[in-house]
CSV table of C-alpha atoms in Angstrom, one decimal:
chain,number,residue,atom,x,y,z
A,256,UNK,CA,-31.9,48.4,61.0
A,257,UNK,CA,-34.0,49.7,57.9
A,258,UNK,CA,-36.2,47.4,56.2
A,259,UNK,CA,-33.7,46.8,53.1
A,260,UNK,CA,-31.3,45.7,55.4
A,261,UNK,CA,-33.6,43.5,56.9
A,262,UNK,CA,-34.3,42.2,53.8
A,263,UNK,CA,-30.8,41.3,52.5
A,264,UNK,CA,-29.8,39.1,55.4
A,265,UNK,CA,-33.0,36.7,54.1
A,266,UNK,CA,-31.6,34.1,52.3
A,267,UNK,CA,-32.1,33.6,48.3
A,268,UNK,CA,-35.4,31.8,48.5
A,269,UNK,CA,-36.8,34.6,50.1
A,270,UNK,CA,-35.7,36.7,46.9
A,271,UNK,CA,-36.9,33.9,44.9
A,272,UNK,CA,-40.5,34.0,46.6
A,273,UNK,CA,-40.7,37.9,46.6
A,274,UNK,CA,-39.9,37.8,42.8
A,275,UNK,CA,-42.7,35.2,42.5
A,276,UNK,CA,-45.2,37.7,44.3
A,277,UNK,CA,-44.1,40.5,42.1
A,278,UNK,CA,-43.3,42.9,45.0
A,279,UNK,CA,-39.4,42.8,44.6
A,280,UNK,CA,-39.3,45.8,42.5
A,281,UNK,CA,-40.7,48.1,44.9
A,282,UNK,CA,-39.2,46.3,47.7
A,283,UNK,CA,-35.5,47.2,46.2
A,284,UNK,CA,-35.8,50.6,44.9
A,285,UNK,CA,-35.0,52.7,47.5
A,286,UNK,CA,-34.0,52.4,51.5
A,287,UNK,CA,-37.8,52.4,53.6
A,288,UNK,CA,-37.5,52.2,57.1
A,289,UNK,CA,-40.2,50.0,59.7
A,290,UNK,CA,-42.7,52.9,60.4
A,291,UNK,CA,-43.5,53.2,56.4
A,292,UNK,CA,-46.6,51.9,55.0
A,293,UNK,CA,-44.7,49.3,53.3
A,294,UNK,CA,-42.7,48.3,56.6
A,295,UNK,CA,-46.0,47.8,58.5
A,296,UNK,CA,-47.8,45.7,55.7
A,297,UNK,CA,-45.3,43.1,55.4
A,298,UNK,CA,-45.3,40.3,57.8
A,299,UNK,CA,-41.4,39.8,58.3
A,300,UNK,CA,-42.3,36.7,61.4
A,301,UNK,CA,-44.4,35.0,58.4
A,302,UNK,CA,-41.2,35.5,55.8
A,303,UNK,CA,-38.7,34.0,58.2
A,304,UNK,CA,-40.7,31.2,59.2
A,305,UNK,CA,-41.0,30.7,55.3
A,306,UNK,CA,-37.3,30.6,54.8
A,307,UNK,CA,-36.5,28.5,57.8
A,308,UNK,CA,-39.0,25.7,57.1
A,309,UNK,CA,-37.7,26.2,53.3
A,310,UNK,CA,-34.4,25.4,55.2
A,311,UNK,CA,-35.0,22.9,57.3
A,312,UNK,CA,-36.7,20.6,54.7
A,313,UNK,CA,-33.4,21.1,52.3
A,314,UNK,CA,-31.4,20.1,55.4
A,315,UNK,CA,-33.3,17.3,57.0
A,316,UNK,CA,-35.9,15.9,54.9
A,317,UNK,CA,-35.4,12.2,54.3
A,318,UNK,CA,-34.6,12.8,50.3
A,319,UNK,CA,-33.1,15.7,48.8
A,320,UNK,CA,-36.2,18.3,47.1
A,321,UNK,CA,-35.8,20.2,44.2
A,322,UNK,CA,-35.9,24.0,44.9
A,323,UNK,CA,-38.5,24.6,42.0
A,324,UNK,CA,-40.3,22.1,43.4
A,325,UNK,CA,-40.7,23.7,46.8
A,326,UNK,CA,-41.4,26.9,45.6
A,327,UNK,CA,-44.2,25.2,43.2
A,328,UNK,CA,-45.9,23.7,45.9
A,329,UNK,CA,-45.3,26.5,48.1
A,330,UNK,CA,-47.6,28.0,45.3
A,331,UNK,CA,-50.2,25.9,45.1
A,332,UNK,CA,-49.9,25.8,49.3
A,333,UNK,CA,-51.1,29.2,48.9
A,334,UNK,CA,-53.9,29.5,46.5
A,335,UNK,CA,-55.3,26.2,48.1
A,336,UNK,CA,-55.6,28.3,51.7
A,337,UNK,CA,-57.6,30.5,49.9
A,338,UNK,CA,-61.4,29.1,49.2
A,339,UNK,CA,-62.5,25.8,47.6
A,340,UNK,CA,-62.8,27.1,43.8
A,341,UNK,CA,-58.9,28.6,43.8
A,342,UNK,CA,-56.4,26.9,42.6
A,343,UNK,CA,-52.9,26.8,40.6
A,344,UNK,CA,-52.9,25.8,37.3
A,345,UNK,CA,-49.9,23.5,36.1
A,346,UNK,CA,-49.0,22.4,32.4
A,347,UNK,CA,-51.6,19.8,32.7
A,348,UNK,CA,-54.3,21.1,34.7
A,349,UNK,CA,-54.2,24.4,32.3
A,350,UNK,CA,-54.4,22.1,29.5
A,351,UNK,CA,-57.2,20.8,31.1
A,352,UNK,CA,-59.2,23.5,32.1
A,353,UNK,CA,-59.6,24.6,28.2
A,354,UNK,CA,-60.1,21.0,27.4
A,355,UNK,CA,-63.1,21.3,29.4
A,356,UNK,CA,-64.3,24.7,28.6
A,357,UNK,CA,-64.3,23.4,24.9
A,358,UNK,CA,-66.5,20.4,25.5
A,359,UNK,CA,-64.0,17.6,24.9
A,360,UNK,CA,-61.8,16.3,28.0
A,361,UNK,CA,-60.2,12.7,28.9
A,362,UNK,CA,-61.4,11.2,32.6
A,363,UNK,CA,-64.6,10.2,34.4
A,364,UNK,CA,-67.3,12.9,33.8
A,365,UNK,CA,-67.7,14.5,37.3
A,366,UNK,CA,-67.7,18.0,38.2
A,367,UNK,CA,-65.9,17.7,41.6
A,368,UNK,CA,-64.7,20.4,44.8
A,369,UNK,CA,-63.2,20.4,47.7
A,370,UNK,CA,-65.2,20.1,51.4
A,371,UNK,CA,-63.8,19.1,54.7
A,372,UNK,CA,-60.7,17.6,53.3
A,373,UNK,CA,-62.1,14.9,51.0
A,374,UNK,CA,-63.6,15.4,47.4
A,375,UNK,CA,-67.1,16.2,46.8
A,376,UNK,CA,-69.0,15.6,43.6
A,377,UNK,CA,-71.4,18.4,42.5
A,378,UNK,CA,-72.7,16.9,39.6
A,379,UNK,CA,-71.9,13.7,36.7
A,380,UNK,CA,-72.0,14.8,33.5
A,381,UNK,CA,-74.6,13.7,31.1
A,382,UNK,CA,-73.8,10.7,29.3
A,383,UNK,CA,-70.3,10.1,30.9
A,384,UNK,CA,-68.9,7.2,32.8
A,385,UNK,CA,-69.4,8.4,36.0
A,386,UNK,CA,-73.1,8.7,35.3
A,387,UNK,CA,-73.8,5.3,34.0
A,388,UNK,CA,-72.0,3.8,36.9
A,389,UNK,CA,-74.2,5.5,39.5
A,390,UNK,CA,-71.9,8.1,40.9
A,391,UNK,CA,-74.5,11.1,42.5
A,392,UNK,CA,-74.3,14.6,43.1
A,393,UNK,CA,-73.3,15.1,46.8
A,394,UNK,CA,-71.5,12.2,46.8
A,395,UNK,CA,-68.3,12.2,49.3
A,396,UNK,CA,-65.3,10.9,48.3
A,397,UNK,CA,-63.0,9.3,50.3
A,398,UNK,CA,-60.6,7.0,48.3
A,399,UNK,CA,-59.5,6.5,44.3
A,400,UNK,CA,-58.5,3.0,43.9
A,401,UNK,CA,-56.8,2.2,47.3
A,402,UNK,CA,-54.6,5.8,47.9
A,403,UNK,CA,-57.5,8.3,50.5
A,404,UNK,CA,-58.3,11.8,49.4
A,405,UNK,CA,-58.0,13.4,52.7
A,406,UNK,CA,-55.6,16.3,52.9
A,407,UNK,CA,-55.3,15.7,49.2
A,408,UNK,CA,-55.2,18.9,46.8
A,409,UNK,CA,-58.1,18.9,44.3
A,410,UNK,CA,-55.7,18.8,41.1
A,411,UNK,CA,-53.4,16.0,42.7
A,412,UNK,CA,-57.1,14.2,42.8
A,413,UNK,CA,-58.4,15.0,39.6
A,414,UNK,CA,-55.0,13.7,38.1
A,415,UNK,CA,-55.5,10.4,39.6
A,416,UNK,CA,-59.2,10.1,37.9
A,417,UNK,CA,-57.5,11.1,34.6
A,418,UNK,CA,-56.0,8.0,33.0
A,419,UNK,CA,-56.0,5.5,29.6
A,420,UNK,CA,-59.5,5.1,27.9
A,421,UNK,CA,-60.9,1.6,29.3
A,422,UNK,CA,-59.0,1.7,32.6
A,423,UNK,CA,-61.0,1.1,35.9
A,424,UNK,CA,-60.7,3.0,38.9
A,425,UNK,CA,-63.2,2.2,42.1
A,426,UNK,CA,-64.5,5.6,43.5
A,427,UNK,CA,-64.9,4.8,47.5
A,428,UNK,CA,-67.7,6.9,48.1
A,429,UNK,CA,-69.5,8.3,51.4
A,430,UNK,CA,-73.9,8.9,50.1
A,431,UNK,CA,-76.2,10.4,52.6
A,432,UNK,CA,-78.9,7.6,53.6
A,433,UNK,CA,-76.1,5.1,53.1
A,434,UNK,CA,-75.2,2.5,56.3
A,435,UNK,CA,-71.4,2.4,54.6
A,436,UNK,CA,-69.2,3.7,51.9
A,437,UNK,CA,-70.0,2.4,48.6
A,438,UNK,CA,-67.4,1.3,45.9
A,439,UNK,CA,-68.5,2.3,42.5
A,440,UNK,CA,-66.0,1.1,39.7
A,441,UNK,CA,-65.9,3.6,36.8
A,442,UNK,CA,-64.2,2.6,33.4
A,443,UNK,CA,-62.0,5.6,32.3
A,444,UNK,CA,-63.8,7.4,28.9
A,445,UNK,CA,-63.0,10.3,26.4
A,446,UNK,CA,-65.0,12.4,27.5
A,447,UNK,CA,-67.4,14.5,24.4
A,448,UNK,CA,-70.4,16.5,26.3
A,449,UNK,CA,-72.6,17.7,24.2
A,450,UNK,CA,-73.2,21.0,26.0
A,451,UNK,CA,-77.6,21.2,24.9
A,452,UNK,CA,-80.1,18.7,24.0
A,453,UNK,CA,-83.6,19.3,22.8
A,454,UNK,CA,-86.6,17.2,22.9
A,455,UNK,CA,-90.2,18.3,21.4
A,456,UNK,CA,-93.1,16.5,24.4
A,457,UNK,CA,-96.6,16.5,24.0
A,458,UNK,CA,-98.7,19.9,23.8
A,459,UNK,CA,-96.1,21.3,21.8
A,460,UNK,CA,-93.8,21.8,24.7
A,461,UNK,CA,-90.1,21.8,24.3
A,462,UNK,CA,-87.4,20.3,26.7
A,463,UNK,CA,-84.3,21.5,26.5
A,464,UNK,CA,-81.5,20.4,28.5
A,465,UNK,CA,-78.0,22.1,29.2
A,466,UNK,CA,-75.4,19.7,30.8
A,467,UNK,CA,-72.5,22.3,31.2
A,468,UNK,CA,-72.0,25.6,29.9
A,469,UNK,CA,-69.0,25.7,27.5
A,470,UNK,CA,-67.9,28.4,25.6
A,471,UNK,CA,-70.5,27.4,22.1
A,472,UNK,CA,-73.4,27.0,24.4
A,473,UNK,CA,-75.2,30.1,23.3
A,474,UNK,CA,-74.9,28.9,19.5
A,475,UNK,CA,-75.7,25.2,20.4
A,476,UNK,CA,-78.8,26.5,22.2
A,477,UNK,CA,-80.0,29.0,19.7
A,478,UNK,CA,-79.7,26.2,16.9
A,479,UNK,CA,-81.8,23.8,19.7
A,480,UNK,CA,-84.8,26.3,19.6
A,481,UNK,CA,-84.6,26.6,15.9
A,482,UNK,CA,-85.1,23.0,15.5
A,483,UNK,CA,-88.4,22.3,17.8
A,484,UNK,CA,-89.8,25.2,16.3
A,485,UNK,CA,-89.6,23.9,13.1
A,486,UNK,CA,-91.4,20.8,14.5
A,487,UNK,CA,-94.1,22.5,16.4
A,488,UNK,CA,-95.1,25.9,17.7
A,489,UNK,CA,-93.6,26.1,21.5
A,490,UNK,CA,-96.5,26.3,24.1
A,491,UNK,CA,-94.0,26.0,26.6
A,492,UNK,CA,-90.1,25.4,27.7
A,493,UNK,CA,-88.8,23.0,30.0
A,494,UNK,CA,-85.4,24.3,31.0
A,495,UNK,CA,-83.6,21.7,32.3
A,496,UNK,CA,-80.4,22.7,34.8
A,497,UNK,CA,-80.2,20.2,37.2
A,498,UNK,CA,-76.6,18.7,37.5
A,499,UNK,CA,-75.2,21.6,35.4
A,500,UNK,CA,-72.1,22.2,37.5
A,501,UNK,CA,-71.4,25.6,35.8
A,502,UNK,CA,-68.6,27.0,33.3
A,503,UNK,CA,-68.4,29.9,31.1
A,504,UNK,CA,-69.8,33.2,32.6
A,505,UNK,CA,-70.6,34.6,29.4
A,506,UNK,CA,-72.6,31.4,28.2
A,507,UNK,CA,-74.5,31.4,31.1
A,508,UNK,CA,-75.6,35.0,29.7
A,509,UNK,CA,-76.2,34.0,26.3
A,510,UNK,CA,-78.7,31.5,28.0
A,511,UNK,CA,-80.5,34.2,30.0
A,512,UNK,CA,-80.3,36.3,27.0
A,513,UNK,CA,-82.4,33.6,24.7
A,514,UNK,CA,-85.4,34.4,26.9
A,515,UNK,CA,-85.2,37.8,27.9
A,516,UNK,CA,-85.7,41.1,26.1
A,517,UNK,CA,-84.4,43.4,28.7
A,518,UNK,CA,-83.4,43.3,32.2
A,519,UNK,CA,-80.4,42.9,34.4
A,520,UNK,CA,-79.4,39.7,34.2
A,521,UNK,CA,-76.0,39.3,36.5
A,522,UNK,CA,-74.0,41.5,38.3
A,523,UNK,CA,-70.4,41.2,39.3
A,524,UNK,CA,-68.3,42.9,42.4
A,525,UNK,CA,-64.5,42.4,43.4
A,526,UNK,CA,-61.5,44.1,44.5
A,527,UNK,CA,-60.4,45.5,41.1
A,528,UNK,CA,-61.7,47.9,38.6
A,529,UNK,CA,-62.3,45.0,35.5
A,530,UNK,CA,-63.8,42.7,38.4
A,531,UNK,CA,-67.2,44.9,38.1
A,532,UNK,CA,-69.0,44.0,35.5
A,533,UNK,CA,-73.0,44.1,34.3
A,534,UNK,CA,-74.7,42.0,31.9
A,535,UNK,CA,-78.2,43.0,30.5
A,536,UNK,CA,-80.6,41.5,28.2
A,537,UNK,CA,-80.6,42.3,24.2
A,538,UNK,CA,-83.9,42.7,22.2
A,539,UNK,CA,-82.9,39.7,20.6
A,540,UNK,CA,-84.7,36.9,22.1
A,541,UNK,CA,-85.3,33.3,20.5
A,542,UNK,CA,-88.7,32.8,22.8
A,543,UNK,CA,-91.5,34.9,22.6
A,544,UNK,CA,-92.2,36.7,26.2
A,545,UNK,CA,-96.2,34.7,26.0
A,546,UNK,CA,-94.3,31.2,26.1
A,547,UNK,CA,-93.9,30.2,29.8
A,548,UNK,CA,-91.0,28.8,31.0
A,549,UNK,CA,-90.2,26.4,33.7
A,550,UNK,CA,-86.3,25.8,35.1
A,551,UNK,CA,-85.4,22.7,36.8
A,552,UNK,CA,-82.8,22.6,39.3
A,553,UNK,CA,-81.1,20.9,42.4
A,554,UNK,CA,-78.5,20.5,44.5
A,555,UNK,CA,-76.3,19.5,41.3
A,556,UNK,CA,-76.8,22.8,39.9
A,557,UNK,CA,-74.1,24.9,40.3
A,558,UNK,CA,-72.6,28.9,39.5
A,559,UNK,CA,-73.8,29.2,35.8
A,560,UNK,CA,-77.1,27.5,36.1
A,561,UNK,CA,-77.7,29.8,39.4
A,562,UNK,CA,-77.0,32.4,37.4
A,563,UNK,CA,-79.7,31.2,34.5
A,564,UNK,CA,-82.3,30.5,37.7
A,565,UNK,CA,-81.2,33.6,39.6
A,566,UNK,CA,-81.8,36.2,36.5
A,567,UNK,CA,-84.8,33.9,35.3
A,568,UNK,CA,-86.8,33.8,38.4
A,569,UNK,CA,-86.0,37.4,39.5
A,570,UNK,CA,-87.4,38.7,35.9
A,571,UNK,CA,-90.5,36.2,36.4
A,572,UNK,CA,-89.6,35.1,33.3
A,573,UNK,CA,-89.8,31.5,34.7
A,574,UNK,CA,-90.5,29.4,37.6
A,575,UNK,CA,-88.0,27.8,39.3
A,576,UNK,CA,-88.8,24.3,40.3
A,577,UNK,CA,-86.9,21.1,42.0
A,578,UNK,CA,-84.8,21.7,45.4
A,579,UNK,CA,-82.5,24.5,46.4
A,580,UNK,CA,-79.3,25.0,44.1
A,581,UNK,CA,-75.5,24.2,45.0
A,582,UNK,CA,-74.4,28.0,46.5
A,583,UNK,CA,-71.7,28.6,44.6
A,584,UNK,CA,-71.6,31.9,44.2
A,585,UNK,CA,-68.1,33.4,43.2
A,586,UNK,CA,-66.3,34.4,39.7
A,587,UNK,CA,-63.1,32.2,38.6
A,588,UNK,CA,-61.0,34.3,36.9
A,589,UNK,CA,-57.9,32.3,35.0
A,590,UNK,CA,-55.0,34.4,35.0
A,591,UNK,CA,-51.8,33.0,32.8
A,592,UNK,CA,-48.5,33.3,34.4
A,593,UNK,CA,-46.5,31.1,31.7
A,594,UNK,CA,-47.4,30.0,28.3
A,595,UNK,CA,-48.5,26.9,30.1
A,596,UNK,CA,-49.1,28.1,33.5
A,597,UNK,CA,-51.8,29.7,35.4
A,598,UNK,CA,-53.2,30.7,38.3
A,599,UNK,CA,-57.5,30.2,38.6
A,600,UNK,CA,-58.7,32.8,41.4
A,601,UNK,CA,-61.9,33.8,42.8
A,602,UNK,CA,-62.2,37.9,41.9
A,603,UNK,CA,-65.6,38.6,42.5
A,604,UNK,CA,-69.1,37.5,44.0
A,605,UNK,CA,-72.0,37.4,41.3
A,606,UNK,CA,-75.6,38.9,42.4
A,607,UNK,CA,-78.8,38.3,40.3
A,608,UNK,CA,-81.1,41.4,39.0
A,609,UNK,CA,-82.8,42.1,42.8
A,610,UNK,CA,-79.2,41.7,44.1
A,611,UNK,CA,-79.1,38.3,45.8
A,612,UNK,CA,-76.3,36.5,46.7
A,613,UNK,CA,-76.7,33.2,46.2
A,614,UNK,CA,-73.2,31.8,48.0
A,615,UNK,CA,-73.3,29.3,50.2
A,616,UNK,CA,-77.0,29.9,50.1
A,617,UNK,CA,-78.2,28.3,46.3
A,618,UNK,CA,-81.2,29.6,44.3
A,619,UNK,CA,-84.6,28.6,46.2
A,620,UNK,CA,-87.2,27.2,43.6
A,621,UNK,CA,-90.6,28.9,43.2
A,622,UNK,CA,-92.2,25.4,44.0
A,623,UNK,CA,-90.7,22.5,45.3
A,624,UNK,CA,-90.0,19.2,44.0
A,625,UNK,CA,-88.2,16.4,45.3
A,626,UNK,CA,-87.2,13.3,43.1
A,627,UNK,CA,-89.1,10.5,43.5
A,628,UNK,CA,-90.1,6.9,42.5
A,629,UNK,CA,-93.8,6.6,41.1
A,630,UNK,CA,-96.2,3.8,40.2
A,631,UNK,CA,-98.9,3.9,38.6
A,632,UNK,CA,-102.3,2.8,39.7
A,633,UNK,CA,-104.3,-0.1,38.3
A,634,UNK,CA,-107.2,1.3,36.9
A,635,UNK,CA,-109.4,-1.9,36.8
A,636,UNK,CA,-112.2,-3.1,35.2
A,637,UNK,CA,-114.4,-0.6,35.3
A,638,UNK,CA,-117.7,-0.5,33.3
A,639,UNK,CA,-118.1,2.9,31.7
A,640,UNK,CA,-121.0,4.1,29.4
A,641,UNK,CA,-119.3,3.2,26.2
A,642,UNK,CA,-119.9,-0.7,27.6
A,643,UNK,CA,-123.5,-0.4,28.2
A,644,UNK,CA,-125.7,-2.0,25.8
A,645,UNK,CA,-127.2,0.0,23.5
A,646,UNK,CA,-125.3,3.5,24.7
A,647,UNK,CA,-125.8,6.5,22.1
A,648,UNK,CA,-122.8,7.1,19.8
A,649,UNK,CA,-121.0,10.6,20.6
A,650,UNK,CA,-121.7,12.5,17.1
A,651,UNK,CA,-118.4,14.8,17.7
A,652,UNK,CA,-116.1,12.2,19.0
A,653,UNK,CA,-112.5,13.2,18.0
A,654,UNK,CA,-110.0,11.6,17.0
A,655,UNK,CA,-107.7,10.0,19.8
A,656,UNK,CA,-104.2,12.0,20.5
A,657,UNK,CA,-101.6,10.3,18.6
A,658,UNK,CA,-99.3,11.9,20.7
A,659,UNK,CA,-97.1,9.4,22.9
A,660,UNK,CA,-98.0,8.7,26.8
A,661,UNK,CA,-95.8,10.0,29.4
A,662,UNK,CA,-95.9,6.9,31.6
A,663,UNK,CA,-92.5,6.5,30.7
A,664,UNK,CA,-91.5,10.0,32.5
A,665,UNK,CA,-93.8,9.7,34.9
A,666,UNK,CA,-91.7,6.1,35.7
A,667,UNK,CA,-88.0,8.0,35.1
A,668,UNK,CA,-88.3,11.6,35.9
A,669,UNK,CA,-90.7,12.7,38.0
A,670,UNK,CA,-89.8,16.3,38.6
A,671,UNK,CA,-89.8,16.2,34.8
A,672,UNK,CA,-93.3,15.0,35.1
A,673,UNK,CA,-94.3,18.1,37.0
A,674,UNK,CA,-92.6,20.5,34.9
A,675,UNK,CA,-95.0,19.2,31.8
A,676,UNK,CA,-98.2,19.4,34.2
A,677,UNK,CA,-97.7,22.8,34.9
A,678,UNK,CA,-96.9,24.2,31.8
A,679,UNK,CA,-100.0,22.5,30.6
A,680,UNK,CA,-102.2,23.8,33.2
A,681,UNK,CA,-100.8,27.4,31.6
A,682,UNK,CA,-101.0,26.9,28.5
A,683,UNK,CA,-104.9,25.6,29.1
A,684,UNK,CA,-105.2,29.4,30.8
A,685,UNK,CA,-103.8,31.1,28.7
A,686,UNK,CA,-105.8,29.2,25.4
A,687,UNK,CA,-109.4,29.0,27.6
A,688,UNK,CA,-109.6,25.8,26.2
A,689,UNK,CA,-110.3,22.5,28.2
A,690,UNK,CA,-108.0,20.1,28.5
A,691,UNK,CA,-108.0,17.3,25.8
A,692,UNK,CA,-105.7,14.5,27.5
A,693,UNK,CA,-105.8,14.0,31.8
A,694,UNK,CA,-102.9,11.6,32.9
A,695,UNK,CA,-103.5,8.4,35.3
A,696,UNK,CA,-103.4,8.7,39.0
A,697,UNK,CA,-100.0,8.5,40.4
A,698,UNK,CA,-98.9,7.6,43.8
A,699,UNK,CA,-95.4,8.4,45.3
A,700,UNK,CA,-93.2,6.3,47.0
C-alpha cells in the first residue's frame, strides 16, 4: 500500500491536523511510496495513535468536546512539550503579549515560567502589586486562590492572575529558607511599568534603573542620561538590572549601544536563514568611554539584561556585580497564525561578543555580592582634637559636603551600596585626588 493510500484511510481529523501543520500540500500532490524520504520522515504509529485517542475522547469522554477545541489544545499540547519559553498564543494571551511589550498590562506584576510542573517567578516588576506584597524572584508557586498549578499550562495560569482591578488572589508560594509555603495575598492592579528610572547619588554618580525592556526603552533611556547630565557631570553609572526579566531583543541592544562605540554586542544562531542575526555597536554613544560603569544583577535577571551584562562585561566596558544571572538564554520569536492568533517559539540561542552561551548557565558577575541586611555601628563618644581645649583652628577647612548621607542605602540596598563604593574608588584613581567623604563602619548580618 503506497503512502497516499495510507493516508486516506485516516480519518478527517487527521486531514484537519496535517492542514494545521502545513504539510497537506505536499502530502497530496502526487502518489510516494514508504521507501521515499517523505515516507521515512513521517511517523505514521504517532498519527494513528493521534486519531485514535482523538476518537476515543469523542466516543467516551464523560461530556461531549468540541472538535476545534481538541485540535486547539492539541496545539498548545504541542508547543508546551517543547521548552519552558514556547508557547501558543490565543486571542487573549496575543493581546497580552503586546500589552506587555508596550509597558501597559492588567494583572499582578510578575514575570513568571514554567519548572517542574508548578510556576516559577523570575522577577516582580517594579512598583507593581506583586512587589509591594512581598512576592520574590525564585519564588515557587504552587496554588492561585485554592485551584494547584501542577500540570497546569503557563497561559491557563497567567489567566487566573489576570482579573478586575482591586480583586484579591492569595499566591501559595514554596521560598527557599522557608519551613512551609507562604500565602501572600496580592490585590489585582493596572499594571503601568515605567520601563527606566534615573537617580543622580553623591559624587556625581548616576543610577539608572531598567525594570523591563519594552519596545521605547532605548528612547526612555537616552532621555534618562540627558537628564542627570544636565544635573551634574557623570563620574560614574550604576546600571541597575537586577529583576529585569527581559523583553524586547532589540531594546536590549539599544541599551548596549548607549555605552558602547564599537563592538559585537549579541549574536544569534537557529535553524533558519533570518534566525542568524549580529548586532554591533554604533559610534553613537550617550556615555563617554572614561565614565566607568557598574551593572547589577541576580538571579531575577533574565534574557535581555544577560544580554546587557553579557555584551557589557565581555567589552570591559563595565563590571558585573551581584550573583549569577537567570540562564535564559534563547530567542522568542512571535509568529502570527490569525489576526488574533499566534504561535511564540524558541528560534535561536543568543551568544555574547567572546561567544558564551549563557543558557541554563546565567551571566557570572566580575565580583560578587550577595544581598544583605546592614547596621550601622555606634560610633561613641569619642574625644577628637577638635574637643581639646585650646586646639589650633584648621586655616583651610572646607566647607562640609552638602551632599545627602547614604545611610539610607546602606540600610535598603546594600549591593547598591557597593556599587557607589567602587565607582568612587575609580573615580578617586582616575582624578588622583583624595577622597573627601569616608562612610561609617558597617557590619553585616
Amino acid at each position: 500500500m503506497t503512502l497516499k493510500q495510507q493516508l486516506s484511510s485516516l480519518t478527517k481529523p487527521l486531514l484537519l491536523t496535517c492542514l494545521l501543520s502545513g504539510v497537506a500540500t505536499p502530502l497530496f500532490a502526487a502518489d510516494v511510496t514508504p521507501q521515499s524520504e517523505a515516507a521515512k520522515s513521517i511517523p505514521l504509529e504517532e498519527i494513528r495513535l493521534f486519531t485514535e485517542v482523538f476518537e476515543r475522547i469523542k466516543n467516551s469522554y464523560v461530556e461531549p468536546v468540541d472538535d476545534a477545541k481538541l485540535l486547539e489544545d492539541a496545539v498548545r499540547g504541542m508547543l508546551a512539550g517543547l521548552d519552558p519559553h514556547s508557547a501558543y498564543l490565543g486571542a487573549d494571551a496575543f493581546t497580552d503579549l503586546q500589552s506587555h511589550t508596550s509597558g501597559e498590562f492588567g494583572g499582578l506584576g510578575i514575570e513568571v515560567g514554567v519548572e517542574d510542573g508548578f510556576i516559577r517567578v523570575i522577577a516582580p516588576i517594579d512598583d507593581t502589586p506583586a512587589q509591594r506584597a512581598g512576592v520574590k524572584a525564585g519564588d515557587l508557586i504552587i496554588k492561585l486562590g485554592d485551584q494547584p498549578v501542577q500540570g497546569m499550562g503557563l497561559a491557563d495560569a497567567v489567566k487566573l492572575m489576570r482579573g478586575k482591578p482591586g480583586s484579591e488572589l492569595v499566591l501559595t508560594v514554596v521560598r527557599e529558607g522557608e519551613d512551609k509555603p507562604l500565602e501572600i495575598v496580592v490585590v489585582r492592579d493596572i499594571i503601568r511599568v515605567a520601563s527606566v528610572k534615573q537617580r543622580l547619588l553623591d559624587g556625581g554618580i548616576g543610577y539608572l534603573r531598567i525594570t523591563q525592556f519594552q519596545v521605547n526603552t532605548g528612547k526612555d533611556l537616552q532621555l534618562a542620561i540627558e537628564k542627570l547630565q544636565s544635573q551634574s557631570e557623570l563620574s560614574g553609572v550604576v546600571l541597575d538590572l537586577r529583576n529585569n526579566p527581559g523583553g524586547v531583543l532589540r531594546a536590549a541592544v539599544e541599551v548596549c549601544d548607549a555605552f558602547m562605540d564599537q563592538g559585537l554586542i549579541v549574536y544569534t544562531e537557529g535553524r533558519v536563514a533570518n534566525s542568524e542575526l549580529r548586532y554591533n555597536a554604533t559610534q553613537k554613544t550617550l556615555v563617554d568611554n572614561g565614565v566607568p560603569i557598574v551593572v547589577l544583577i541576580n538571579q531575577g535577571s533574565a534574557s535581555a539584561s544577560e544580554i546587557v551584562a553579557g555584551a557589557l562585561q565581555d567589552q570591559s566596558r563595565a563590571v558585573i556585580m551581584g550573583v549569577d544571572s537567570f540562564g535564559k538564554g534563547s530567542v522568542q520569536t512571535v509568529l502570527p497564525l490569525t489576526k488574533d492568533r499566534a504561535l511564540k517559539l524558541t528560534t535561536a540561542r543568543y551568544f555574547t561578543p567572546l561567544g558564551r552561551s549563557i543558557q541554563a548557565q546565567g551571566i557570572v558577575p566580575d565580583i560578587y555580592v550577595a544581598e544583605a541586611d546592614v547596621n550601622l555601628k555606634e560610633s561613641g563618644n569619642f574625644i577628637k582634637e577638635r574637643d581639646l581645649s585650646g586646639h589650633l583652628e584648621n586655616a583651610k577647612a572646607e566647607a562640609d559636603d552638602p551632599s545627602e548621607p547614604l545611610v539610607s542605602i546602606v540600610e535598603n540596598d546594600f549591593q547598591l551600596y557597593e556599587a557607589l563604593n567602587l565607582l568612587k574608588g575609580l573615580a578617586v584613581v582616575r582624578s588622583g585626588a583624595k577622597s573627601t567623604k569616608v562612610q561609617p563602619a558597617s557590619t553585616i548580618q
